[in-house]
């Protein structure tokens, strides 16, 4: 492997990793607010990508406005989903809520297949050039856009949670719901906002992946590929989600090259992140940045 090829793989891995990090932050956001692991996260990507594709192809709006309307739709979708489906489950065992998210995943997957079919649909041409040269490296234009958007999203996340009133209220809710409620914070409202933001951010990632690979039901698997990043960084750590996403992105790219050139296993890049995940959890059970929970029995 030459140094230039290694740098190319590293850059591509970091770019994909930022996308993983953004989706992982969506997982963490819902978990911190409500202690729920959302197994329908991948379907949020799928729905967002299909909505943006439909607006561009059927309504023939430019990509910018299609993207904005998609984010607005997903914000409303996330709020309605939390209010109508998940809010009545407040107080129920966590396993019951998790099973509901699994059911939602299956339902949304089937509904998207029914509405749009099972074949891959390419996005209309958005960029004039498919790739651009950056310091001698050829990078797909869509990935450059995803890198810029992902970095902006991460910056907005950091600002939102540290300085905004709603962000501080969400952090208080994540820390202790009863204390937050006693201070006048509407816990139900915080739950709805967390699902709205999670749906919007996931749609953002879904649109970017759809531009590169086309839109199909397989896009929802992106949500499962993010699980190692979430667990690796720590389920309750936003910083851990970003770091975990970057690690998994680089690892996948390097594993795909090594497998293709030397090992010829065929799917090493798919399973390699899970092997690393197991090793890390054997050393740090709560992930790299996760909070240790000590329970008295």
Coordinates of C-alpha atoms in Angstrom, one line a residue:
X1 CA 0.0 0.0 0.0
X2 CA 1.5 3.3 -1.1
X3 CA 1.3 6.4 1.2
X4 CA -1.0 8.2 -1.2
X5 CA -3.4 5.3 -1.3
X6 CA -3.4 5.1 2.5
X7 CA -4.1 8.8 2.7
X8 CA -7.0 8.4 0.2
X9 CA -8.5 5.5 2.2
X10 CA -8.0 7.5 5.4
X11 CA -9.7 10.6 4.0
X12 CA -12.6 8.7 2.6
X13 CA -13.0 6.8 5.9
X14 CA -13.1 10.1 7.9
X15 CA -15.6 11.6 5.5
X16 CA -17.9 8.5 5.9
X17 CA -17.1 8.5 9.6
X18 CA -18.5 12.0 10.1
X19 CA -21.7 10.8 8.6
X20 CA -21.8 7.8 10.9
X21 CA -21.0 10.3 13.8
X22 CA -24.0 12.5 12.9
X23 CA -26.4 9.5 12.8
X24 CA -24.9 8.2 16.0
X25 CA -25.6 11.5 17.7
X26 CA -29.2 11.0 16.8
X27 CA -29.2 7.7 18.6
X28 CA -27.5 9.2 21.7
X29 CA -29.9 12.2 21.7
X30 CA -33.0 9.9 22.0
X31 CA -31.2 7.6 24.5
X32 CA -30.1 10.5 26.7
X33 CA -33.6 12.1 26.7
X34 CA -35.7 9.0 27.2
X35 CA -33.4 6.0 27.8
X36 CA -34.8 4.4 24.6
X37 CA -32.6 2.7 21.9
X38 CA -34.5 3.6 18.7
X39 CA -34.3 0.6 16.3
X40 CA -36.2 2.5 13.7
X41 CA -33.3 5.0 13.2
X42 CA -32.3 3.5 9.9
X43 CA -35.9 4.0 8.6
X44 CA -35.6 7.7 9.4
X45 CA -32.8 7.8 6.9
X46 CA -34.8 5.9 4.4
X47 CA -37.9 8.1 4.8
X48 CA -35.9 11.3 4.5
X49 CA -34.1 10.1 1.4
X50 CA -37.4 9.0 -0.3
X51 CA -39.2 12.3 0.6
X52 CA -36.3 14.3 -0.9
X53 CA -36.2 12.1 -4.0
X54 CA -40.0 12.4 -4.5
X55 CA -39.9 16.2 -4.1
X56 CA -37.1 16.5 -6.7
X57 CA -38.6 14.0 -9.3
X58 CA -42.3 14.6 -8.9
X59 CA -42.6 18.2 -7.9
X60 CA -39.4 19.1 -9.8
X61 CA -38.1 21.5 -7.1
X62 CA -34.3 22.3 -6.9
X63 CA -32.2 20.3 -4.6
X64 CA -31.8 23.1 -2.0
X65 CA -35.6 23.6 -1.5
X66 CA -36.2 19.8 -1.6
X67 CA -33.7 19.4 1.1
X68 CA -35.2 22.2 3.3
X69 CA -38.7 20.8 2.8
X70 CA -37.5 17.3 3.7
X71 CA -36.0 18.5 7.0
X72 CA -39.2 20.4 7.8
X73 CA -41.3 17.3 7.0
X74 CA -39.0 15.0 9.1
X75 CA -39.2 17.5 12.1
X76 CA -43.0 17.3 12.0
X77 CA -42.9 13.5 11.5
X78 CA -40.6 13.0 14.5
X79 CA -42.9 15.1 16.7
X80 CA -46.1 13.3 15.6
X81 CA -44.4 9.9 16.0
X82 CA -43.4 10.7 19.6
X83 CA -46.7 12.3 20.5
X84 CA -49.1 9.7 18.9
X85 CA -47.1 6.4 19.3
X86 CA -44.5 6.8 22.0
X87 CA -46.0 9.3 24.5
X88 CA -48.7 6.9 25.6
X89 CA -46.0 4.4 26.5
X90 CA -44.4 6.7 29.1
X91 CA -44.1 4.7 32.4
X92 CA -44.1 1.3 30.6
X93 CA -41.1 -1.0 30.8
X94 CA -38.3 0.0 28.5
X95 CA -38.3 -3.3 26.7
X96 CA -41.9 -2.6 25.7
X97 CA -40.9 0.7 24.1
X98 CA -37.9 -0.9 22.3
X99 CA -40.2 -3.6 20.9
X100 CA -42.5 -0.8 19.6
X101 CA -39.5 0.8 17.8
X102 CA -38.7 -2.6 16.2
X103 CA -42.3 -2.8 15.1
X104 CA -42.1 0.8 13.7
X105 CA -39.0 -0.2 11.8
X106 CA -40.7 -3.1 10.1
X107 CA -43.8 -1.0 9.4
X108 CA -41.9 1.9 7.8
X109 CA -39.8 -0.5 5.8
X110 CA -42.9 -2.2 4.3
X111 CA -44.7 1.1 3.7
X112 CA -41.7 2.6 1.8
X113 CA -41.5 -0.6 -0.4
X114 CA -45.3 -0.3 -1.1
X115 CA -45.1 3.4 -1.9
X116 CA -41.9 3.5 -4.0
X117 CA -41.1 -0.1 -4.9
X118 CA -38.1 -2.2 -4.2
X119 CA -35.7 -1.1 -6.9
X120 CA -32.9 1.4 -6.5
X121 CA -33.8 4.9 -7.7
X122 CA -31.0 7.3 -8.5
X123 CA -31.2 10.9 -7.4
X124 CA -31.4 13.5 -10.3
X125 CA -28.1 15.0 -11.2
X126 CA -27.2 17.6 -8.5
X127 CA -23.5 18.5 -9.0
X128 CA -21.9 19.4 -12.3
X129 CA -18.8 17.3 -11.4
X130 CA -19.0 13.9 -9.8
X131 CA -15.7 14.3 -7.9
X132 CA -13.3 17.1 -7.1
X133 CA -9.5 17.2 -6.6
X134 CA -8.4 18.1 -3.0
X135 CA -4.6 18.1 -2.5
X136 CA -4.2 15.5 -5.2
X137 CA -7.0 13.3 -3.9
X138 CA -10.2 12.5 -5.8
X139 CA -13.2 12.9 -3.5
X140 CA -16.8 12.5 -4.6
X141 CA -18.6 15.8 -4.5
X142 CA -21.5 14.4 -2.5
X143 CA -19.0 13.3 0.2
X144 CA -17.5 16.7 0.3
X145 CA -21.0 18.1 0.8
X146 CA -21.7 15.5 3.5
X147 CA -18.4 16.4 5.3
X148 CA -19.3 20.1 5.3
X149 CA -22.9 19.5 6.5
X150 CA -21.8 16.9 9.1
X151 CA -19.3 19.3 10.6
X152 CA -21.9 22.1 10.7
X153 CA -24.4 19.7 12.3
X154 CA -21.9 18.7 15.0
X155 CA -21.1 22.4 15.7
X156 CA -24.8 23.2 16.0
X157 CA -25.3 20.2 18.3
X158 CA -22.5 21.5 20.6
X159 CA -23.9 25.0 20.6
X160 CA -27.4 23.8 21.1
X161 CA -26.7 21.7 24.2
X162 CA -24.2 24.2 25.8
X163 CA -25.9 27.6 25.3
X164 CA -29.5 27.3 24.2
X165 CA -32.3 27.2 26.7
X166 CA -34.0 24.2 25.1
X167 CA -30.6 22.4 24.9
X168 CA -29.9 23.0 28.6
X169 CA -33.5 21.8 29.5
X170 CA -32.8 18.6 27.4
X171 CA -29.6 18.0 29.3
X172 CA -31.4 18.4 32.6
X173 CA -34.1 16.0 31.5
X174 CA -31.4 13.5 30.5
X175 CA -29.7 13.8 33.9
X176 CA -32.9 13.4 36.0
X177 CA -36.4 13.7 34.7
X178 CA -38.0 14.3 38.1
X179 CA -35.6 17.1 39.1
X180 CA -36.1 18.7 35.6
X181 CA -39.8 18.6 36.0
X182 CA -39.6 20.1 39.5
X183 CA -37.7 23.0 37.9
X184 CA -40.5 23.7 35.4
X185 CA -39.1 21.7 32.4
X186 CA -41.8 20.0 30.3
X187 CA -40.4 16.5 30.0
X188 CA -42.9 15.5 27.4
X189 CA -41.9 18.5 25.3
X190 CA -38.2 17.6 25.6
X191 CA -39.0 14.0 24.4
X192 CA -40.8 15.4 21.4
X193 CA -38.0 17.8 20.5
X194 CA -35.4 15.1 20.8
X195 CA -37.3 12.8 18.4
X196 CA -37.8 15.8 16.0
X197 CA -34.1 16.6 15.9
X198 CA -33.1 13.0 15.6
X199 CA -35.5 12.5 12.6
X200 CA -34.1 15.6 10.9
X201 CA -30.5 14.7 11.4
X202 CA -31.1 11.1 10.2
X203 CA -32.9 12.4 7.1
X204 CA -29.8 14.6 6.4
X205 CA -27.6 11.6 6.4
X206 CA -30.1 9.6 4.3
X207 CA -30.2 12.2 1.6
X208 CA -26.4 12.2 1.3
X209 CA -26.1 8.4 1.2
X210 CA -29.0 8.4 -1.3
X211 CA -27.2 10.8 -3.6
X212 CA -24.1 8.6 -3.7
X213 CA -25.7 5.1 -3.8
X214 CA -29.3 5.7 -4.9
X215 CA -32.4 5.3 -2.7
X216 CA -33.7 1.8 -1.9
X217 CA -34.8 -0.2 1.2
X218 CA -31.2 -1.2 1.8
X219 CA -30.6 2.4 2.9
X220 CA -32.2 1.5 6.3
X221 CA -29.3 -0.9 7.0
X222 CA -27.2 2.3 7.5
X223 CA -28.8 2.6 10.9
X224 CA -27.5 -0.8 12.0
X225 CA -24.1 0.0 10.7
X226 CA -24.1 2.9 13.1
X227 CA -24.7 0.7 16.2
X228 CA -21.0 -0.2 16.6
X229 CA -20.2 3.5 16.5
X230 CA -22.8 4.3 19.2
X231 CA -21.8 1.5 21.5
X232 CA -18.1 2.0 20.9
X233 CA -18.2 5.7 21.9
X234 CA -20.7 5.2 24.7
X235 CA -24.5 5.2 24.5
X236 CA -24.9 8.4 26.5
X237 CA -21.9 10.4 25.1
X238 CA -22.3 12.8 22.2
X239 CA -18.6 13.2 21.9
X240 CA -18.3 9.4 22.0
X241 CA -20.8 9.1 19.1
X242 CA -18.6 11.4 16.9
X243 CA -15.3 9.6 17.8
X244 CA -17.0 6.2 17.4
X245 CA -18.3 7.2 14.0
X246 CA -14.9 8.3 12.8
X247 CA -13.2 5.1 14.0
X248 CA -15.8 2.9 12.3
X249 CA -15.6 4.9 9.1
X250 CA -11.8 4.6 8.8
X251 CA -11.9 0.9 9.9
X252 CA -14.5 0.0 7.3
X253 CA -12.5 1.6 4.5
X254 CA -9.2 0.0 5.5
X255 CA -10.9 -3.4 6.0
X256 CA -12.5 -3.3 2.6
X257 CA -9.1 -2.6 1.0
X258 CA -7.2 -5.3 2.9
X259 CA -10.0 -7.8 2.2
X260 CA -10.1 -7.0 -1.5
X261 CA -6.3 -7.1 -1.9
X262 CA -5.1 -9.9 0.4
X263 CA -7.7 -11.8 2.5
X264 CA -10.6 -12.2 0.1
X265 CA -13.1 -13.0 2.8
X266 CA -15.7 -11.0 0.9
X267 CA -17.4 -9.2 3.7
X268 CA -14.7 -8.3 6.2
X269 CA -15.6 -4.6 6.0
X270 CA -19.1 -5.4 7.3
X271 CA -18.0 -7.5 10.3
X272 CA -14.7 -5.8 11.2
X273 CA -16.4 -3.0 13.2
X274 CA -18.3 -5.5 15.3
X275 CA -15.0 -7.4 16.1
X276 CA -13.4 -4.2 17.2
X277 CA -16.6 -3.4 19.2
X278 CA -16.4 -6.7 21.1
X279 CA -12.7 -6.1 21.9
X280 CA -13.3 -2.5 23.2
X281 CA -16.3 -3.6 25.3
X282 CA -14.2 -6.3 26.9
X283 CA -11.8 -3.6 28.1
X284 CA -14.3 -0.7 28.6
X285 CA -17.9 -2.1 29.0
X286 CA -19.4 1.4 28.9
X287 CA -17.6 2.4 25.7
X288 CA -14.8 4.9 25.3
X289 CA -16.7 7.8 26.7
X290 CA -19.8 6.3 28.3
X291 CA -20.8 7.0 31.9
X292 CA -20.4 4.1 34.4
X293 CA -23.6 3.3 36.2
X294 CA -23.3 1.8 39.6
X295 CA -26.5 0.3 41.0
X296 CA -26.9 -0.9 44.6
X297 CA -28.6 -4.2 45.0

